PDB file of C-alpha atoms in Angstrom:
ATOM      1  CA  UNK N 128     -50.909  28.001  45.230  1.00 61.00           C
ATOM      2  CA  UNK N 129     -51.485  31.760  45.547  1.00 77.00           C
ATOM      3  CA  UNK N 130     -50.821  34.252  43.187  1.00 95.00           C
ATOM      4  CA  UNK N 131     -49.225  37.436  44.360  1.00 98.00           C
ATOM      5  CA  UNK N 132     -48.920  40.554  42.464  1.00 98.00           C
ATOM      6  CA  UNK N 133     -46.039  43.339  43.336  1.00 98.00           C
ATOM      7  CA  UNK N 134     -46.297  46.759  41.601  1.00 98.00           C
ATOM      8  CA  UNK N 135     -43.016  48.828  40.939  1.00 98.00           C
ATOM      9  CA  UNK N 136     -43.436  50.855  37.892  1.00 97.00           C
ATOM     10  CA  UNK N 137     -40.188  53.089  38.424  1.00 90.00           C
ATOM     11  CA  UNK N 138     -38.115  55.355  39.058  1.00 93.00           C
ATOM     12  CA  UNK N 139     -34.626  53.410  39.290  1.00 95.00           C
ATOM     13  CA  UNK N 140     -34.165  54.827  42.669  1.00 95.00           C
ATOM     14  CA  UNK N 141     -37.088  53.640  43.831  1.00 95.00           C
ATOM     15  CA  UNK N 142     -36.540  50.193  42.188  1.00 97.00           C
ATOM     16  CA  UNK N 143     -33.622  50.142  43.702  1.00 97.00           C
ATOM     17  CA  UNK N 144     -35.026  50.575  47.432  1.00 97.00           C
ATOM     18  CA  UNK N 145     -37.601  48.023  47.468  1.00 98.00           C
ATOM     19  CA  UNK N 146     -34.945  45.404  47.229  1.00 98.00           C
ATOM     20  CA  UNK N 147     -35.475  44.581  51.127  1.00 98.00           C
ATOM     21  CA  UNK N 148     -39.520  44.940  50.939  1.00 98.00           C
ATOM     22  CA  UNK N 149     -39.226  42.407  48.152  1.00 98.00           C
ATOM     23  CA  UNK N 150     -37.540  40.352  50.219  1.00 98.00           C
ATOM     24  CA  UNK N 151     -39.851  40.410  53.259  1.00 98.00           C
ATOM     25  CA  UNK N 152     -42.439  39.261  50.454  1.00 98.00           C
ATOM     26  CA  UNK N 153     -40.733  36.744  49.542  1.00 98.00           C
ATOM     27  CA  UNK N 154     -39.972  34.937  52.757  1.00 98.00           C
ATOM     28  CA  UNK N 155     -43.156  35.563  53.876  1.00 98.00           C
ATOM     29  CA  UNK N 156     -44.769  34.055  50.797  1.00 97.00           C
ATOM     30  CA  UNK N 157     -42.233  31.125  50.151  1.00 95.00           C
ATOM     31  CA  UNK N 158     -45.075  28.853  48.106  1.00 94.00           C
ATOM     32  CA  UNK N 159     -46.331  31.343  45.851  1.00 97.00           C
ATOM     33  CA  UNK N 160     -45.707  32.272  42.554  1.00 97.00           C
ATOM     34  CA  UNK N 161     -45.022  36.318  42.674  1.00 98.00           C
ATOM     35  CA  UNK N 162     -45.158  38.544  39.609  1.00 98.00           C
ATOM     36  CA  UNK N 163     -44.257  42.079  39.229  1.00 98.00           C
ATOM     37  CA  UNK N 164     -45.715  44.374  37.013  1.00 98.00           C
ATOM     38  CA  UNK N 165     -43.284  47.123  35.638  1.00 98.00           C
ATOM     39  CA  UNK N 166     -42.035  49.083  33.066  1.00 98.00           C
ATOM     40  CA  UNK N 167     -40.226  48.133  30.040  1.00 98.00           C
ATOM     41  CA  UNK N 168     -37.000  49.651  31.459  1.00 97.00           C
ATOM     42  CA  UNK N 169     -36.924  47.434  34.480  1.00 98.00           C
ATOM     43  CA  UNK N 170     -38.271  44.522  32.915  1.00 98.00           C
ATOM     44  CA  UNK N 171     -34.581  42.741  32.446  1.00 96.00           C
ATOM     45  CA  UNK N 172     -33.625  44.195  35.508  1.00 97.00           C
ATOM     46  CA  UNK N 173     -36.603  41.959  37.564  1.00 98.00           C
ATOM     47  CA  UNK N 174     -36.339  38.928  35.409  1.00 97.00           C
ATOM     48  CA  UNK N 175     -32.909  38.585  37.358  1.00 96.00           C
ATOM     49  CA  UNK N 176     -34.083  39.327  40.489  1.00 97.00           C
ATOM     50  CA  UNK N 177     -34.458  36.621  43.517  1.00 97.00           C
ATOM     51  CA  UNK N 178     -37.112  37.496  44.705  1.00 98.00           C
ATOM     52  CA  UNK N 179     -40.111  37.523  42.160  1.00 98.00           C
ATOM     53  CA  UNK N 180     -40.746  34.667  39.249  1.00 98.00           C
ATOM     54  CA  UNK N 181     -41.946  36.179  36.615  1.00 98.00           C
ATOM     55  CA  UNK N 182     -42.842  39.413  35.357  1.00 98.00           C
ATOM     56  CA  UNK N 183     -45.562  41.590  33.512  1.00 98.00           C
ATOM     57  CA  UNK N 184     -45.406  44.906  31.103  1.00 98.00           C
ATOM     58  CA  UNK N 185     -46.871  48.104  32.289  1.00 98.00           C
ATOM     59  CA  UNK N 186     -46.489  50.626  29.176  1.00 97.00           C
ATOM     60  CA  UNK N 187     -47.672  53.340  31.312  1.00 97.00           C
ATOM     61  CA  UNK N 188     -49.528  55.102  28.934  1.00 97.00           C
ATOM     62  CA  UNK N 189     -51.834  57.922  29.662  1.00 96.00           C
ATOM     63  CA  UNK N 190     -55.152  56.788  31.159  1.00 94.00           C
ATOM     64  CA  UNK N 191     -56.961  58.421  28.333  1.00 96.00           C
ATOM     65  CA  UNK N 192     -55.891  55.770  25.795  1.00 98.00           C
ATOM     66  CA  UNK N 193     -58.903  53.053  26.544  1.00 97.00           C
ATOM     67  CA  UNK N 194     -57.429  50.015  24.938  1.00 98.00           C
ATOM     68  CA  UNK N 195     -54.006  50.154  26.707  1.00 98.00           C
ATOM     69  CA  UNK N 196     -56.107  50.380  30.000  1.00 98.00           C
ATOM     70  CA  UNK N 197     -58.554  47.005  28.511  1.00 98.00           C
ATOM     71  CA  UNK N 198     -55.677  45.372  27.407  1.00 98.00           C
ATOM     72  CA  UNK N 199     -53.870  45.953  30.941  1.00 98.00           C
ATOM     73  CA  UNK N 200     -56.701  45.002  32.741  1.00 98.00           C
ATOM     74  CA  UNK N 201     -57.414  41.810  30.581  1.00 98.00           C
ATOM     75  CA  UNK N 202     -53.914  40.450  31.082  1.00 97.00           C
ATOM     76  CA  UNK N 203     -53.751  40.960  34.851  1.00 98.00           C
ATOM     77  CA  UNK N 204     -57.329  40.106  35.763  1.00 97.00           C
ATOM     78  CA  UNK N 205     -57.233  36.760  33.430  1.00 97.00           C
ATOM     79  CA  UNK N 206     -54.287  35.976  36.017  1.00 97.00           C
ATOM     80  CA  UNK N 207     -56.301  35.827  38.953  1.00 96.00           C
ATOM     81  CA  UNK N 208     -53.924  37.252  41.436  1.00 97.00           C
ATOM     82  CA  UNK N 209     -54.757  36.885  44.980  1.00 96.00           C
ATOM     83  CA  UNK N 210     -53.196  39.791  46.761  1.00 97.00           C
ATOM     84  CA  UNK N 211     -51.450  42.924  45.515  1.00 98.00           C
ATOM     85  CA  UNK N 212     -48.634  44.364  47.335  1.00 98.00           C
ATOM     86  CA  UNK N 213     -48.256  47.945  45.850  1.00 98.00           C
ATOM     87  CA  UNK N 214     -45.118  49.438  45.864  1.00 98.00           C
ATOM     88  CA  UNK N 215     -45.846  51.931  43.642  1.00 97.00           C
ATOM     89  CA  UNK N 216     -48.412  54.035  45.665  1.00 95.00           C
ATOM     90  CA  UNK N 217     -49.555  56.496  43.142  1.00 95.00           C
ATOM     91  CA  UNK N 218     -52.608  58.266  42.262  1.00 96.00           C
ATOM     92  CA  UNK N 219     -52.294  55.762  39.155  1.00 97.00           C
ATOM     93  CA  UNK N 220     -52.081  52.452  40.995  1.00 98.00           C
ATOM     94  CA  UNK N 221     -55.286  53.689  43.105  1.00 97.00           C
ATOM     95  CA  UNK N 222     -56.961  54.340  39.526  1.00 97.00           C
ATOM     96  CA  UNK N 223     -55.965  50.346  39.091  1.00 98.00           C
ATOM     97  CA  UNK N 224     -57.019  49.913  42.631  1.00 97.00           C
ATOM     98  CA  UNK N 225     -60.394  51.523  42.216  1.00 96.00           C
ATOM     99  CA  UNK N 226     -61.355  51.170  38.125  1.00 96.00           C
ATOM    100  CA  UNK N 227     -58.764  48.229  36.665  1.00 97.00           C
ATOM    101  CA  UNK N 228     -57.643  45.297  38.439  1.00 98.00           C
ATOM    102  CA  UNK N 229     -60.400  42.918  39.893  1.00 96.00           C
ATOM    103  CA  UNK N 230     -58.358  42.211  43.098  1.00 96.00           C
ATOM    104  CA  UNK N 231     -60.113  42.611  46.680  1.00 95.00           C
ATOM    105  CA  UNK N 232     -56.729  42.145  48.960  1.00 97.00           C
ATOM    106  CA  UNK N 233     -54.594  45.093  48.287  1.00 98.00           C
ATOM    107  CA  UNK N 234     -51.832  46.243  49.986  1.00 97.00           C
ATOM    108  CA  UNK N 235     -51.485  50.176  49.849  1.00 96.00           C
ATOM    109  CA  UNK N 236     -49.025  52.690  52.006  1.00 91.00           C
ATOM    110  CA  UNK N 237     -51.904  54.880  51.012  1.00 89.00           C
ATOM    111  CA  UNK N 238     -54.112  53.327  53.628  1.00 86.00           C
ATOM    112  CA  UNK N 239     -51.739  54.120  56.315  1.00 80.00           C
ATOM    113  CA  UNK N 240     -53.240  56.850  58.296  1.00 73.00           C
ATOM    114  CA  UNK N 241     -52.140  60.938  57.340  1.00 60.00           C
ATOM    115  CA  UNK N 242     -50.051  61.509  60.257  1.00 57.00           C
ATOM    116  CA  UNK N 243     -47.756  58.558  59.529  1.00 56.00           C
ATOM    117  CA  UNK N 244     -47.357  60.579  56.292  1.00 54.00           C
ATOM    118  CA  UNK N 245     -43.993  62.108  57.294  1.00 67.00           C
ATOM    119  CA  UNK N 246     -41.893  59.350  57.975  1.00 81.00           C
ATOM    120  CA  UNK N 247     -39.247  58.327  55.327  1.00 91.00           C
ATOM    121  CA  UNK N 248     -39.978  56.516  51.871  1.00 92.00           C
ATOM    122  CA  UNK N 249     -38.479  52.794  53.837  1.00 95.00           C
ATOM    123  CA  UNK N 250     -40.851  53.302  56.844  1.00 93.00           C
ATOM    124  CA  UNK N 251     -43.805  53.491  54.998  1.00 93.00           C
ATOM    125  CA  UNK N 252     -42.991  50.373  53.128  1.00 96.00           C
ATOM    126  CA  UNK N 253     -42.444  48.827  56.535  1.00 96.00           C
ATOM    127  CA  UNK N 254     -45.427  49.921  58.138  1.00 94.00           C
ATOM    128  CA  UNK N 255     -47.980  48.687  54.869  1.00 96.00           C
ATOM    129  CA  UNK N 256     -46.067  45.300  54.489  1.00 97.00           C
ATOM    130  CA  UNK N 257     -46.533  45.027  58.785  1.00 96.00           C
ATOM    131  CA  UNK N 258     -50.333  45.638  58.465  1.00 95.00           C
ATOM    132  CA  UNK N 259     -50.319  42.869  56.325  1.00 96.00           C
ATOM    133  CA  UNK N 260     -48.989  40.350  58.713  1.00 97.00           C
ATOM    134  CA  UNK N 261     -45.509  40.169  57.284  1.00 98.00           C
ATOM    135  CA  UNK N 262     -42.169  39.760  59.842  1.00 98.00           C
ATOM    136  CA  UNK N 263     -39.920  43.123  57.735  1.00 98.00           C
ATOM    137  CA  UNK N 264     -36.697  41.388  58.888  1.00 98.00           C
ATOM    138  CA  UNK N 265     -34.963  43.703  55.350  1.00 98.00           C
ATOM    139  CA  UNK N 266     -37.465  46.525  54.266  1.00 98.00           C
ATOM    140  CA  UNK N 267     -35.562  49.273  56.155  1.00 97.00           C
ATOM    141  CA  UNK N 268     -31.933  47.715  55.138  1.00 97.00           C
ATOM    142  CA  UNK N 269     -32.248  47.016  51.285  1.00 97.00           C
ATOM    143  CA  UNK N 270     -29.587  45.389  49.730  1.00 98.00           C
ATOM    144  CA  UNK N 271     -28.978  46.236  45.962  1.00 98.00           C
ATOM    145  CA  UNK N 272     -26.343  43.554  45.621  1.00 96.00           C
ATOM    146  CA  UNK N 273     -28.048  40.997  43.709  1.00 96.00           C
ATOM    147  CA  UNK N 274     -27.610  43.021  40.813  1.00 96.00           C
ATOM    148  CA  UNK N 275     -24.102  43.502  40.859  1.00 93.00           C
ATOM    149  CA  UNK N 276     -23.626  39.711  40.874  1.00 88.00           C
ATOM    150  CA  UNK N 277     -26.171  38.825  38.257  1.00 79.00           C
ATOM    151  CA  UNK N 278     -23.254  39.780  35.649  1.00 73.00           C
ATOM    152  CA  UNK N 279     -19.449  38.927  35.409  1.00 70.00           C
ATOM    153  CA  UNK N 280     -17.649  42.118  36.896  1.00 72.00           C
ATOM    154  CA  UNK N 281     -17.330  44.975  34.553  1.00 80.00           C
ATOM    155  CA  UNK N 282     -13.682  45.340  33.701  1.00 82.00           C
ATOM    156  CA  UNK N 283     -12.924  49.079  33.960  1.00 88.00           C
ATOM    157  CA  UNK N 284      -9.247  48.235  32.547  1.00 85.00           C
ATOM    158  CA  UNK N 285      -7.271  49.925  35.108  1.00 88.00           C
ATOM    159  CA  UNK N 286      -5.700  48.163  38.313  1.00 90.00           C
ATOM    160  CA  UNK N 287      -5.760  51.377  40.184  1.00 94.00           C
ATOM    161  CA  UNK N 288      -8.560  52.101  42.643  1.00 96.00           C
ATOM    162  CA  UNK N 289     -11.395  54.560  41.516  1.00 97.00           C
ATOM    163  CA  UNK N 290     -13.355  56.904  42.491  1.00 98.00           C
ATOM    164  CA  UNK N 291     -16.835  57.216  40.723  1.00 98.00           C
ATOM    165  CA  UNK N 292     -18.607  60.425  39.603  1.00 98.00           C
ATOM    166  CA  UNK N 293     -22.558  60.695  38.429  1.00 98.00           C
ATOM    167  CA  UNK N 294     -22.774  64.252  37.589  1.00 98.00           C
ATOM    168  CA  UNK N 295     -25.455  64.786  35.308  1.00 96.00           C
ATOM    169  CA  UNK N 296     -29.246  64.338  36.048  1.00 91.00           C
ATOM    170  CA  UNK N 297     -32.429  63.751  34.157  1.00 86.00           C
ATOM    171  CA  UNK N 298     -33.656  67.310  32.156  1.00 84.00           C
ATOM    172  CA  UNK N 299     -36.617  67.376  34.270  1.00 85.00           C
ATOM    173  CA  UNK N 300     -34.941  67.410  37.508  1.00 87.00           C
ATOM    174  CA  UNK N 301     -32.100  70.290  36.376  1.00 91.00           C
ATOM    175  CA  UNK N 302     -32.697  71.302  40.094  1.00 91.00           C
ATOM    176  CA  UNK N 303     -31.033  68.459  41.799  1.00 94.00           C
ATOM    177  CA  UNK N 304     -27.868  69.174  40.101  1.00 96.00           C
ATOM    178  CA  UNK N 305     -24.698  70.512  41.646  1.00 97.00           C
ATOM    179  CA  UNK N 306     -22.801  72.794  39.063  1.00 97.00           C
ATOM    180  CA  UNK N 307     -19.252  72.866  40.514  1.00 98.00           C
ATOM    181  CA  UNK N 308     -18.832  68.912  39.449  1.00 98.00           C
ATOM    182  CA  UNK N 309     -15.549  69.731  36.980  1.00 98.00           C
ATOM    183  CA  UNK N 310     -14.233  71.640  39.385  1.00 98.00           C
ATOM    184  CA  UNK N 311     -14.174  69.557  42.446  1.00 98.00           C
ATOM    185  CA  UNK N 312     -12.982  66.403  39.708  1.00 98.00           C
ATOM    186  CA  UNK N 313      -9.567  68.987  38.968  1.00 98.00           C
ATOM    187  CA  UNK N 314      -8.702  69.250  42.680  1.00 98.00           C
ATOM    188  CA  UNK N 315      -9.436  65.384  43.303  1.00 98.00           C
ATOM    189  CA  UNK N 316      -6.957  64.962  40.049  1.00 97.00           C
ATOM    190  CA  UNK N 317      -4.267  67.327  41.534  1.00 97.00           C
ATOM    191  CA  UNK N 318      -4.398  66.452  45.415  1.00 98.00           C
ATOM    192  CA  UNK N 319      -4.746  62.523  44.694  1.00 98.00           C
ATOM    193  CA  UNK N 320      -2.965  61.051  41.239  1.00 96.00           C
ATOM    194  CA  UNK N 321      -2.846  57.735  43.003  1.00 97.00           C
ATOM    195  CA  UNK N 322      -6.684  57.111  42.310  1.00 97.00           C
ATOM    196  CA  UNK N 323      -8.520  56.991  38.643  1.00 97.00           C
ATOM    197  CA  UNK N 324     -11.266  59.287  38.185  1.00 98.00           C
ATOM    198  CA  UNK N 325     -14.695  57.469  36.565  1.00 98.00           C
ATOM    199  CA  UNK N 326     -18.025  59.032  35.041  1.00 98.00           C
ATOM    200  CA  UNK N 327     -20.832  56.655  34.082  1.00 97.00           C
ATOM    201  CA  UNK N 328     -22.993  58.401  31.683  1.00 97.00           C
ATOM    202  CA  UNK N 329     -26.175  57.333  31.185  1.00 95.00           C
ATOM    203  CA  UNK N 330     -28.304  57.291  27.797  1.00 93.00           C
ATOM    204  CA  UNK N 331     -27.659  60.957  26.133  1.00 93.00           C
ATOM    205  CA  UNK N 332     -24.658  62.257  28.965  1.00 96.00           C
ATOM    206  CA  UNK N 333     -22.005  60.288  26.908  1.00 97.00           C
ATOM    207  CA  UNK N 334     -20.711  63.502  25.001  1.00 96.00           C
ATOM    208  CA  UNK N 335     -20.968  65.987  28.380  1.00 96.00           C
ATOM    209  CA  UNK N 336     -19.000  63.161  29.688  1.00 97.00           C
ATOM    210  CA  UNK N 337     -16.435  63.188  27.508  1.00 97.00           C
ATOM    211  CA  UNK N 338     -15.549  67.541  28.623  1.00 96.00           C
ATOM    212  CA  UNK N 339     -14.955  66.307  31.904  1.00 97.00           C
ATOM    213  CA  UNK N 340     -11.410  64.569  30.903  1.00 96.00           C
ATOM    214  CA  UNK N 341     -11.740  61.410  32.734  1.00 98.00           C
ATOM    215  CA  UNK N 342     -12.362  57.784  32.310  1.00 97.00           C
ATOM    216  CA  UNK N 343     -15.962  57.012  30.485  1.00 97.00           C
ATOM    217  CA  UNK N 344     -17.315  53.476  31.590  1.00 97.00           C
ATOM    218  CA  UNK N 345     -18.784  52.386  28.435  1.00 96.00           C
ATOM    219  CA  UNK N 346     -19.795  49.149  27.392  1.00 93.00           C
ATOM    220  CA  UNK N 347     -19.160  49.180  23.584  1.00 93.00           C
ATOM    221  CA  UNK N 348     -19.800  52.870  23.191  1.00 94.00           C
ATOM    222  CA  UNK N 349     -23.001  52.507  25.000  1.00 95.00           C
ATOM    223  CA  UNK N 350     -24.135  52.980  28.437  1.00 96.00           C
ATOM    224  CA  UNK N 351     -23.707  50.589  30.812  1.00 96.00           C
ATOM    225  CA  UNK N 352     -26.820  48.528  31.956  1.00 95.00           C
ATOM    226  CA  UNK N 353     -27.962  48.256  35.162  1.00 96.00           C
ATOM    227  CA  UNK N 354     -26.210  44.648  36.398  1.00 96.00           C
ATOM    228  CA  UNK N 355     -22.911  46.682  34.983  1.00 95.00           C
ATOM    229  CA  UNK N 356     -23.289  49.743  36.699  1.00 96.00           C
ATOM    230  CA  UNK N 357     -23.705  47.981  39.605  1.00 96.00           C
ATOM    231  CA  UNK N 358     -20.762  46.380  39.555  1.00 95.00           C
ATOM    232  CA  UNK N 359     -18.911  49.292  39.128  1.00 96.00           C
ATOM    233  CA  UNK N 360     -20.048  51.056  41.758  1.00 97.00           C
ATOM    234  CA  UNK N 361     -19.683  47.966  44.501  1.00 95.00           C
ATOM    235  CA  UNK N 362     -15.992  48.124  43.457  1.00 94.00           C
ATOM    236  CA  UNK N 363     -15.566  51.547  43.505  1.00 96.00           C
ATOM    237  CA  UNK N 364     -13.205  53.506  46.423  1.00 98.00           C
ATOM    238  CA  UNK N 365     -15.733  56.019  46.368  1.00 98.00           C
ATOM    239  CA  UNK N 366     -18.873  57.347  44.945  1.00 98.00           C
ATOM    240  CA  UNK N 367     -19.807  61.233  44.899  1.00 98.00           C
ATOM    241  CA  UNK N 368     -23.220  62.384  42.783  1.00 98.00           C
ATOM    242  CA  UNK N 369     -26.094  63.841  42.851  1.00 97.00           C
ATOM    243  CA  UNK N 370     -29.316  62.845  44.016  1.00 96.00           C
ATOM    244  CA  UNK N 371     -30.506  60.279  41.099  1.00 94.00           C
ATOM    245  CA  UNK N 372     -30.832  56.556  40.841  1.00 96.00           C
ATOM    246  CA  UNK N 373     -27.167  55.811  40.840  1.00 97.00           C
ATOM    247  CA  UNK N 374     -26.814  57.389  43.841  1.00 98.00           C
ATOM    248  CA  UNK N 375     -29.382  55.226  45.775  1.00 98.00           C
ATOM    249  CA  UNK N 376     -28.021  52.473  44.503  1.00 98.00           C
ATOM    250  CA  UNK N 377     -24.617  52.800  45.867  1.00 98.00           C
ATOM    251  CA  UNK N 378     -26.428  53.598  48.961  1.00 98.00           C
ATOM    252  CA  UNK N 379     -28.223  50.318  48.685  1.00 98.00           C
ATOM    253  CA  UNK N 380     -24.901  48.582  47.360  1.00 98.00           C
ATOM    254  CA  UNK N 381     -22.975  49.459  50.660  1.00 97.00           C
ATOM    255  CA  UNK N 382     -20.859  51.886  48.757  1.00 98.00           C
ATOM    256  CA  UNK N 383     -18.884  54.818  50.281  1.00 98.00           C
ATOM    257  CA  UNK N 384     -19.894  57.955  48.977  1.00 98.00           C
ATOM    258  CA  UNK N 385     -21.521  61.368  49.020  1.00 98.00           C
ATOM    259  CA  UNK N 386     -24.597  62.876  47.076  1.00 98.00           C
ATOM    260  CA  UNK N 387     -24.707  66.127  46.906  1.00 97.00           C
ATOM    261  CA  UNK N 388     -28.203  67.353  47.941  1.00 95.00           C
ATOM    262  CA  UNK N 389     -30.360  70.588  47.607  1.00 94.00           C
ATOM    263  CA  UNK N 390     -33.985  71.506  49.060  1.00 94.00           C
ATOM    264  CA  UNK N 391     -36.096  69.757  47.090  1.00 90.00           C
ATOM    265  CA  UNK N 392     -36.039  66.736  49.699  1.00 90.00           C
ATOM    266  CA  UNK N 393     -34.315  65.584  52.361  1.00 92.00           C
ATOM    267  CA  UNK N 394     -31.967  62.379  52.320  1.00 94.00           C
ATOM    268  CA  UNK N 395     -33.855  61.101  55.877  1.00 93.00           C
ATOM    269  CA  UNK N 396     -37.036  61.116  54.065  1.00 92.00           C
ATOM    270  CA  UNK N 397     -35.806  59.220  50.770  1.00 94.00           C
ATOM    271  CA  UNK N 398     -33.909  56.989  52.704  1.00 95.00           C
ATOM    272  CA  UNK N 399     -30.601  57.618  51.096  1.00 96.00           C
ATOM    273  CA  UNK N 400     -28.009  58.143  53.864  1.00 96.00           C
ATOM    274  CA  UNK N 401     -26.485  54.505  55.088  1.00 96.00           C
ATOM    275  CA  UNK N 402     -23.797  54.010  57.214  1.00 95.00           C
ATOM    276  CA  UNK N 403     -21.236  54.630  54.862  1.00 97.00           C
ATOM    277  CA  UNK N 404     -22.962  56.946  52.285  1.00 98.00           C
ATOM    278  CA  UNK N 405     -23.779  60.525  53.593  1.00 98.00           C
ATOM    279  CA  UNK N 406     -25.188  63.353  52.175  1.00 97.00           C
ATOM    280  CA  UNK N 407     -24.189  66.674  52.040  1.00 97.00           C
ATOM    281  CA  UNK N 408     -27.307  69.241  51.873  1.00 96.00           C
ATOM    282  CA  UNK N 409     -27.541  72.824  51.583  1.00 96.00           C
ATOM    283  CA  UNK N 410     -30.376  75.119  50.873  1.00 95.00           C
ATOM    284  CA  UNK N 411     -28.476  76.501  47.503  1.00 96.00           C
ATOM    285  CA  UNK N 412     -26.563  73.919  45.430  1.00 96.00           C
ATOM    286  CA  UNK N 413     -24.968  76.940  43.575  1.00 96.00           C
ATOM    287  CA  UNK N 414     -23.324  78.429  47.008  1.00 97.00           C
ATOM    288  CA  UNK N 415     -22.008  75.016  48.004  1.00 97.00           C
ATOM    289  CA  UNK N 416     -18.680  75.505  45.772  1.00 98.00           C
ATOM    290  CA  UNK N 417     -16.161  72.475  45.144  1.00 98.00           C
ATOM    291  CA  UNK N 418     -13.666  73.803  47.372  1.00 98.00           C
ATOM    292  CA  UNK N 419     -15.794  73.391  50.449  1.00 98.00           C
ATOM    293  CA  UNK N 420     -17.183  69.940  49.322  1.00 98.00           C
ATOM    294  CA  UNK N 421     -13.454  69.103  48.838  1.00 98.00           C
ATOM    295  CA  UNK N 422     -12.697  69.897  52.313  1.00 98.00           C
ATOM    296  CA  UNK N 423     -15.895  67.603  53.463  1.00 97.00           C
ATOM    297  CA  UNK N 424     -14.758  64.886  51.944  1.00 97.00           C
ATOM    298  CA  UNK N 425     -10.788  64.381  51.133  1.00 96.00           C
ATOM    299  CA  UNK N 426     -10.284  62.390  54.024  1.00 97.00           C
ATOM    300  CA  UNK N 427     -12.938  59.934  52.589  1.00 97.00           C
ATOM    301  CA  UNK N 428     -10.842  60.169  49.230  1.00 96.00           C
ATOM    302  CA  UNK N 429      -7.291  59.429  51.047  1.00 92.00           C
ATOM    303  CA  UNK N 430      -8.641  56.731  53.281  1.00 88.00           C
TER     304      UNK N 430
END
């Protein structure tokens, strides 16, 4: 039996995306025993998934600390992995690549010629997994939904139908958040009463949450975890947010939604828009104000 190794060290919405190119893997490597090697944030989240059997511990810590990197490379080389599908693709998993891992058949978007370079984040997965001989019947449609069904639904305690708000966004991307979020929640509260209005806070957004003067999906005070949050968004009527890991999953959850997007990217080339999420981009979050984003998407609310 081989032994196949997958690298996904983060972020969520990435994690979330390679759902389909873990697939492909898996179907196209149906006898072998596949490991991933992540952080300790997605660690629980992988140990659920379908498509890998067992996972390994990445502490990502700078490449100046020597034992982490002899300790890394100790575990994984005593392993003897056959083939290494990175998913990662950063300048760190080519310092593996190059210094670390004693694995010849590697699997790299990085050795996809430069003037593929500008396709989206889903095409380049399709186009390394192809070179390596595999049929991508999923890579370019992932489907999050394993997730949501690897926990009993979360129970919002309300029978009416919801729509779901991520507002807030990590302190080191400040940029990719849209400022007009309470005020677009007040005209959803006054045009449509028939719907409850949700935030899902993540670790440190729990008191922010609590000024916007709607529903809080806790779990226990706390944050929910991933298999919850998933849930709640599959169920949701619809999803509006900004452009963070929440968002790409209800992308990747088949979720109706928007996510609210500025010029730091664009949606085709992070693979966010699906046929029934969209997003709205503009070159200046702070001129797109909640009254026009209102008018973009009340139908969407209604229906």
């Amino acid at each position: 039996m081989s032994n196949i190794l997958i690298i996904k060290l983060g972020s969520l919405g990435d994690v979330v995306q390679i759902s389909g190119a873990l697939r492909d893997i898996r179907e196209h490597h149906k006898n072998e025993k596949i490991t991933i090697l992540t952080t300790s944030k997605y660690l629980n989240l992988f140990k659920n998934c379908p498509y890998v059997d067992d996972c390994l511990e990445d502490e990502r810590l700078p490449r100046y600390n020597i034992f982490y990197l002899l300790r890394l490379r100790k575990i994984v080389n005593s392993l003897n992995f056959n083939k290494v599908y990175d998913l990662q693709n950063s300048n760190r998993t080519s310092f593996y690549r190059k210094f670390l891992f004693n694995i010849k058949d590697w699997s790299s978007s990085k050795d996809i010629p430069d003037n593929k370079y500008n396709i989206s984040v889903l095409q380049r997965f399709d186009e390394q997994l192809r070179k390596s001989n595999i049929q991508t019947l999923y890579t370019l449609k992932p489907d999050f939904s394993w997730a949501a069904e690897k926990t009993n639904s979360y129970n919002l305690g309300t029978d009416k139908k919801y729509v779901l708000f991520f507002p807030f966004c990590s302190k080191d991307l400040i940029h990719k958040r849209w400022p007009y979020f309470p005020e677009l929640i007040n005209l959803i509260k006054k045009n449509h009463p028939q719907y409850a209005l949700v935030v899902a806070p993540g670790p440190g957004e729990i008191e922010e949450a609590k000024s916007l003067d709607i529903k809080i999906a806790l779990n226990n005070n706390l944050p929910l975890n991933f298999f919850e949050l998933a849930s709640l968004i599959k169920k949701s009527h619809l999803v509006i947010a900004n452009d963070t890991g929440p968002a790409h999953m209800a992308a990747h959850l088949g979720a109706r939604g928007f996510t609210l997007f500025g010029p730091h990217t664009t949606p085709e080339k992070v693979s966010i828009e699906r046929e029934k999420f969209i997003a709205l981009q503009t070159m200046d979050l702070k001129s797109l104000f909640a009254d026009r984003v209102y008018a973009l998407i009340k139908s969407s609310i209604a229906n």
